[in-house]
């Protein structure tokens, strides 16, 4: 049996795209993988959970991208977790990350993935690789489309690579992966613009009012 810890860094918890992506990964994993998802908000309220986290063989951090970095709540957790790890010895789990963003290009997550890689090394953990997912609002907002559908296929393929690495427990060096939805970028932007215009109308605003300058 392989134990896998999923740490969800999104403030939205179960309503987040991060939770959706974590769930899609779990669906792909073999039954021999025993996984559990933790929300950092809950961990910060109950630090006793940290003892459970460091008992896992593999840990995946799943988080949204906030302005080329990670949410402040995620950074607070990382600081607390580092202090906790310093009190322990002989802890060297495999570590991964999945970072998703609203930008179309998955490569926009590169800085955040690099942060997680350096953080892993600081903890003394065994860094495997990270996945940067672009078009997060589409990926998470189209739950009716299976992950192996044409438009989501790049994410599906990246998750298969992650699945194989977790299950085989390989020591071979792996590279970070950055993927975007398999669709023309202009369609993604068009759909995004329609989305915020719809939200504006629901709040009693006209789209043109959002362009007004505020001094």
CSV table of N, CA and C in Angstrom, one decimal, residues 87-184:
chain,number,residue,atom,x,y,z
A,87,UNK,N,11.7,19.9,13.9
A,87,UNK,CA,11.7,19.2,15.1
A,87,UNK,C,11.7,17.7,15.0
A,88,UNK,N,11.7,17.3,13.7
A,88,UNK,CA,11.6,15.8,13.4
A,88,UNK,C,13.0,15.4,12.8
A,89,UNK,N,13.1,14.1,12.7
A,89,UNK,CA,14.3,13.6,12.0
A,89,UNK,C,13.9,12.4,11.1
A,90,UNK,N,14.8,12.1,10.1
A,90,UNK,CA,14.6,11.0,9.2
A,90,UNK,C,13.2,11.1,8.5
A,91,UNK,N,12.9,12.3,8.1
A,91,UNK,CA,11.6,12.5,7.3
A,91,UNK,C,12.1,12.9,5.9
A,92,UNK,N,11.8,12.0,4.9
A,92,UNK,CA,12.2,12.3,3.5
A,92,UNK,C,11.2,11.8,2.5
A,93,UNK,N,10.0,12.3,2.6
A,93,UNK,CA,9.0,11.8,1.6
A,93,UNK,C,9.2,12.4,0.2
A,94,UNK,N,8.7,11.7,-0.8
A,94,UNK,CA,8.7,12.2,-2.1
A,94,UNK,C,7.7,13.4,-2.1
A,95,UNK,N,8.0,14.5,-2.8
A,95,UNK,CA,7.2,15.7,-2.9
A,95,UNK,C,6.9,16.1,-4.3
A,96,UNK,N,5.6,16.5,-4.5
A,96,UNK,CA,5.2,17.0,-5.8
A,96,UNK,C,4.3,18.2,-5.6
A,97,UNK,N,4.0,18.9,-6.7
A,97,UNK,CA,3.0,20.0,-6.6
A,97,UNK,C,2.2,20.1,-7.9
A,98,UNK,N,1.0,20.6,-7.7
A,98,UNK,CA,0.1,20.9,-8.9
A,98,UNK,C,-0.3,22.3,-8.6
A,99,UNK,N,0.1,23.2,-9.5
A,99,UNK,CA,-0.3,24.6,-9.4
A,99,UNK,C,-1.2,25.0,-10.6
A,100,UNK,N,-2.3,25.6,-10.4
A,100,UNK,CA,-3.2,25.9,-11.5
A,100,UNK,C,-3.5,27.4,-11.5
A,101,UNK,N,-3.7,28.0,-12.7
A,101,UNK,CA,-3.9,29.4,-12.8
A,101,UNK,C,-5.0,29.8,-13.8
A,102,UNK,N,-5.4,31.0,-13.7
A,102,UNK,CA,-6.5,31.5,-14.6
A,102,UNK,C,-5.9,31.9,-16.0
A,103,UNK,N,-4.6,32.1,-16.0
A,103,UNK,CA,-3.9,32.4,-17.3
A,103,UNK,C,-4.1,31.1,-18.2
A,104,UNK,N,-4.1,31.4,-19.5
A,104,UNK,CA,-4.2,30.3,-20.5
A,104,UNK,C,-3.0,29.4,-20.5
A,105,UNK,N,-1.8,30.0,-20.4
A,105,UNK,CA,-0.5,29.3,-20.5
A,105,UNK,C,-0.1,28.6,-19.2
A,106,UNK,N,0.1,27.4,-19.2
A,106,UNK,CA,0.5,26.7,-18.0
A,106,UNK,C,1.9,27.1,-17.5
A,107,UNK,N,2.7,27.6,-18.4
A,107,UNK,CA,4.1,28.1,-18.1
A,107,UNK,C,4.0,29.3,-17.1
A,108,UNK,N,2.9,29.9,-17.0
A,108,UNK,CA,2.7,31.0,-16.0
A,108,UNK,C,2.9,30.6,-14.6
A,109,UNK,N,2.8,29.3,-14.4
A,109,UNK,CA,3.0,28.7,-13.0
A,109,UNK,C,4.5,28.4,-12.7
A,110,UNK,N,5.4,28.7,-13.6
A,110,UNK,CA,6.8,28.2,-13.5
A,110,UNK,C,7.4,28.8,-12.2
A,111,UNK,N,7.2,30.1,-11.9
A,111,UNK,CA,7.8,30.7,-10.7
A,111,UNK,C,7.3,30.0,-9.4
A,112,UNK,N,6.0,29.7,-9.4
A,112,UNK,CA,5.4,29.1,-8.2
A,112,UNK,C,5.9,27.7,-8.0
A,113,UNK,N,6.0,27.0,-9.2
A,113,UNK,CA,6.6,25.6,-9.1
A,113,UNK,C,8.0,25.6,-8.6
A,114,UNK,N,8.8,26.6,-9.1
A,114,UNK,CA,10.2,26.7,-8.7
A,114,UNK,C,10.3,27.0,-7.2
A,115,UNK,N,9.3,27.8,-6.7
A,115,UNK,CA,9.2,28.1,-5.2
A,115,UNK,C,9.0,26.8,-4.5
A,116,UNK,N,8.1,26.0,-4.9
A,116,UNK,CA,7.8,24.7,-4.3
A,116,UNK,C,9.0,23.8,-4.3
A,117,UNK,N,9.7,23.8,-5.4
A,117,UNK,CA,10.9,22.9,-5.6
A,117,UNK,C,12.0,23.4,-4.6
A,118,UNK,N,12.2,24.7,-4.5
A,118,UNK,CA,13.2,25.2,-3.5
A,118,UNK,C,12.8,24.9,-2.1
A,119,UNK,N,11.5,25.0,-1.8
A,119,UNK,CA,11.0,24.8,-0.5
A,119,UNK,C,11.2,23.3,-0.1
A,120,UNK,N,11.0,22.4,-1.1
A,120,UNK,CA,11.2,21.0,-0.9
A,120,UNK,C,12.6,20.7,-0.4
A,121,UNK,N,13.5,21.4,-1.2
A,121,UNK,CA,15.0,21.2,-0.8
A,121,UNK,C,15.3,21.7,0.5
A,122,UNK,N,14.7,22.8,0.9
A,122,UNK,CA,14.9,23.4,2.2
A,122,UNK,C,14.4,22.5,3.3
A,123,UNK,N,13.3,21.8,3.1
A,123,UNK,CA,12.8,20.8,4.0
A,123,UNK,C,13.6,19.5,4.1
A,124,UNK,N,14.4,19.3,3.1
A,124,UNK,CA,15.2,18.1,3.0
A,124,UNK,C,14.4,16.9,2.4
A,125,UNK,N,13.3,17.2,1.8
A,125,UNK,CA,12.4,16.2,1.2
A,125,UNK,C,13.0,15.8,-0.2
A,126,UNK,N,12.4,14.8,-0.8
A,126,UNK,CA,12.9,14.3,-2.1
A,126,UNK,C,12.0,14.9,-3.2
A,127,UNK,N,12.4,15.9,-3.9
A,127,UNK,CA,11.6,16.6,-4.9
A,127,UNK,C,11.5,15.7,-6.1
A,128,UNK,N,10.3,15.5,-6.6
A,128,UNK,CA,10.1,14.7,-7.8
A,128,UNK,C,9.8,15.6,-9.0
A,129,UNK,N,8.7,16.3,-9.1
A,129,UNK,CA,8.4,17.3,-10.1
A,129,UNK,C,7.1,18.0,-9.8
A,130,UNK,N,6.9,19.1,-10.5
A,130,UNK,CA,5.6,19.8,-10.3
A,130,UNK,C,4.9,19.9,-11.7
A,131,UNK,N,3.6,20.1,-11.6
A,131,UNK,CA,2.8,20.3,-12.8
A,131,UNK,C,2.1,21.7,-12.7
A,132,UNK,N,2.3,22.5,-13.8
A,132,UNK,CA,1.6,23.8,-13.9
A,132,UNK,C,0.5,23.7,-14.9
A,133,UNK,N,-0.7,23.9,-14.4
A,133,UNK,CA,-1.9,23.8,-15.3
A,133,UNK,C,-2.4,25.2,-15.6
A,134,UNK,N,-2.5,25.5,-16.9
A,134,UNK,CA,-3.1,26.7,-17.4
A,134,UNK,C,-4.6,26.6,-17.6
A,135,UNK,N,-5.3,27.7,-17.8
A,135,UNK,CA,-6.7,27.6,-18.1
A,135,UNK,C,-7.5,27.0,-16.9
A,136,UNK,N,-7.1,27.3,-15.7
A,136,UNK,CA,-7.7,26.6,-14.5
A,136,UNK,C,-9.2,26.8,-14.4
A,137,UNK,N,-9.7,28.0,-14.8
A,137,UNK,CA,-11.1,28.3,-14.7
A,137,UNK,C,-11.9,27.4,-15.7
A,138,UNK,N,-11.3,27.1,-16.8
A,138,UNK,CA,-12.0,26.2,-17.8
A,138,UNK,C,-11.9,24.7,-17.3
A,139,UNK,N,-10.7,24.3,-16.9
A,139,UNK,CA,-10.5,23.0,-16.4
A,139,UNK,C,-11.4,22.6,-15.3
A,140,UNK,N,-11.5,23.5,-14.3
A,140,UNK,CA,-12.3,23.2,-13.1
A,140,UNK,C,-13.8,23.6,-13.3
A,141,UNK,N,-14.1,24.4,-14.3
A,141,UNK,CA,-15.4,24.9,-14.5
A,141,UNK,C,-16.2,24.0,-15.5
A,142,UNK,N,-15.6,23.0,-16.0
A,142,UNK,CA,-16.2,22.1,-17.0
A,142,UNK,C,-16.1,20.7,-16.5
A,143,UNK,N,-16.7,20.5,-15.3
A,143,UNK,CA,-16.6,19.2,-14.6
A,143,UNK,C,-17.4,18.1,-15.4
A,144,UNK,N,-18.3,18.5,-16.3
A,144,UNK,CA,-19.0,17.5,-17.1
A,144,UNK,C,-18.2,16.9,-18.2
A,145,UNK,N,-17.0,17.6,-18.5
A,145,UNK,CA,-16.1,17.0,-19.5
A,145,UNK,C,-15.1,16.1,-18.8
A,146,UNK,N,-14.9,14.9,-19.2
A,146,UNK,CA,-14.0,14.0,-18.5
A,146,UNK,C,-12.5,14.5,-18.8
A,147,UNK,N,-11.6,14.2,-17.9
A,147,UNK,CA,-10.3,14.7,-18.0
A,147,UNK,C,-9.6,14.2,-19.2
A,148,UNK,N,-10.0,13.1,-19.8
A,148,UNK,CA,-9.3,12.5,-21.0
A,148,UNK,C,-10.0,13.0,-22.2
A,149,UNK,N,-10.9,14.0,-22.1
A,149,UNK,CA,-11.5,14.6,-23.3
A,149,UNK,C,-10.5,15.4,-24.1
A,150,UNK,N,-10.7,15.7,-25.3
A,150,UNK,CA,-9.8,16.4,-26.2
A,150,UNK,C,-9.2,17.7,-25.6
A,151,UNK,N,-10.1,18.5,-25.1
A,151,UNK,CA,-9.6,19.8,-24.6
A,151,UNK,C,-8.8,19.7,-23.3
A,152,UNK,N,-9.1,18.7,-22.5
A,152,UNK,CA,-8.4,18.5,-21.3
A,152,UNK,C,-7.3,17.5,-21.3
A,153,UNK,N,-7.1,16.9,-22.5
A,153,UNK,CA,-6.1,15.8,-22.7
A,153,UNK,C,-4.7,16.2,-22.2
A,154,UNK,N,-4.2,17.4,-22.4
A,154,UNK,CA,-2.8,17.7,-21.9
A,154,UNK,C,-2.7,17.5,-20.3
A,155,UNK,N,-3.8,17.9,-19.6
A,155,UNK,CA,-3.8,17.7,-18.2
A,155,UNK,C,-3.8,16.2,-17.8
A,156,UNK,N,-4.6,15.5,-18.5
A,156,UNK,CA,-4.8,14.1,-18.3
A,156,UNK,C,-3.4,13.4,-18.5
A,157,UNK,N,-2.7,13.7,-19.6
A,157,UNK,CA,-1.4,13.1,-19.9
A,157,UNK,C,-0.4,13.4,-18.8
A,158,UNK,N,-0.5,14.7,-18.3
A,158,UNK,CA,0.5,15.1,-17.2
A,158,UNK,C,0.2,14.3,-15.9
A,159,UNK,N,-1.1,14.1,-15.7
A,159,UNK,CA,-1.5,13.3,-14.5
A,159,UNK,C,-1.2,11.9,-14.6
A,160,UNK,N,-1.2,11.3,-15.8
A,160,UNK,CA,-0.7,9.9,-16.0
A,160,UNK,C,0.7,9.8,-15.6
A,161,UNK,N,1.5,10.8,-16.0
A,161,UNK,CA,3.0,10.8,-15.6
A,161,UNK,C,3.1,10.9,-14.1
A,162,UNK,N,2.3,11.7,-13.5
A,162,UNK,CA,2.3,11.8,-12.0
A,162,UNK,C,1.9,10.5,-11.4
A,163,UNK,N,0.8,9.9,-11.9
A,163,UNK,CA,0.3,8.6,-11.4
A,163,UNK,C,1.4,7.6,-11.4
A,164,UNK,N,2.1,7.4,-12.6
A,164,UNK,CA,3.1,6.4,-12.7
A,164,UNK,C,4.3,6.7,-11.8
A,165,UNK,N,4.6,7.9,-11.5
A,165,UNK,CA,5.8,8.2,-10.7
A,165,UNK,C,5.4,7.9,-9.2
A,166,UNK,N,4.2,8.2,-8.8
A,166,UNK,CA,3.8,7.9,-7.5
A,166,UNK,C,3.7,6.4,-7.2
A,167,UNK,N,3.2,5.6,-8.2
A,167,UNK,CA,3.0,4.2,-8.0
A,167,UNK,C,4.3,3.4,-8.1
A,168,UNK,N,5.2,3.9,-9.0
A,168,UNK,CA,6.4,3.1,-9.2
A,168,UNK,C,7.5,3.6,-8.2
A,169,UNK,N,7.2,4.7,-7.5
A,169,UNK,CA,8.2,5.2,-6.4
A,169,UNK,C,9.6,5.3,-7.0
A,170,UNK,N,9.7,5.9,-8.2
A,170,UNK,CA,10.9,5.9,-8.9
A,170,UNK,C,11.9,6.9,-8.3
A,171,UNK,N,13.2,6.7,-8.5
A,171,UNK,CA,14.2,7.6,-8.0
A,171,UNK,C,14.8,8.4,-9.2
A,172,UNK,N,14.4,8.0,-10.4
A,172,UNK,CA,14.9,8.6,-11.6
A,172,UNK,C,14.5,10.1,-11.7
A,173,UNK,N,15.4,11.0,-12.1
A,173,UNK,CA,15.1,12.4,-12.1
A,173,UNK,C,14.0,12.7,-13.1
A,174,UNK,N,13.0,13.5,-12.6
A,174,UNK,CA,11.9,13.9,-13.5
A,174,UNK,C,11.9,15.4,-13.7
A,175,UNK,N,11.2,15.9,-14.7
A,175,UNK,CA,11.2,17.3,-15.1
A,175,UNK,C,9.8,17.9,-14.8
A,176,UNK,N,9.8,19.2,-14.5
A,176,UNK,CA,8.5,19.8,-14.3
A,176,UNK,C,7.7,19.9,-15.6
A,177,UNK,N,6.4,19.8,-15.5
A,177,UNK,CA,5.5,19.8,-16.6
A,177,UNK,C,4.6,21.0,-16.6
A,178,UNK,N,4.4,21.6,-17.8
A,178,UNK,CA,3.5,22.8,-17.9
A,178,UNK,C,2.5,22.5,-19.0
A,179,UNK,N,1.2,22.6,-18.8
A,179,UNK,CA,0.3,22.3,-19.8
A,179,UNK,C,-0.8,23.3,-19.9
A,180,UNK,N,-1.4,23.4,-21.0
A,180,UNK,CA,-2.6,24.4,-21.3
A,180,UNK,C,-3.7,23.6,-21.9
A,181,UNK,N,-4.9,24.1,-21.9
A,181,UNK,CA,-6.0,23.4,-22.5
A,181,UNK,C,-5.8,23.3,-24.0
A,182,UNK,N,-6.3,22.2,-24.6
A,182,UNK,CA,-6.2,22.0,-26.0
A,182,UNK,C,-7.3,22.7,-26.8
A,183,UNK,N,-7.2,24.0,-26.9
A,183,UNK,CA,-8.1,24.8,-27.6
A,183,UNK,C,-7.4,26.1,-28.0
A,184,UNK,N,-8.0,26.8,-29.0
A,184,UNK,CA,-7.4,28.1,-29.4
A,184,UNK,C,-7.5,29.1,-28.2
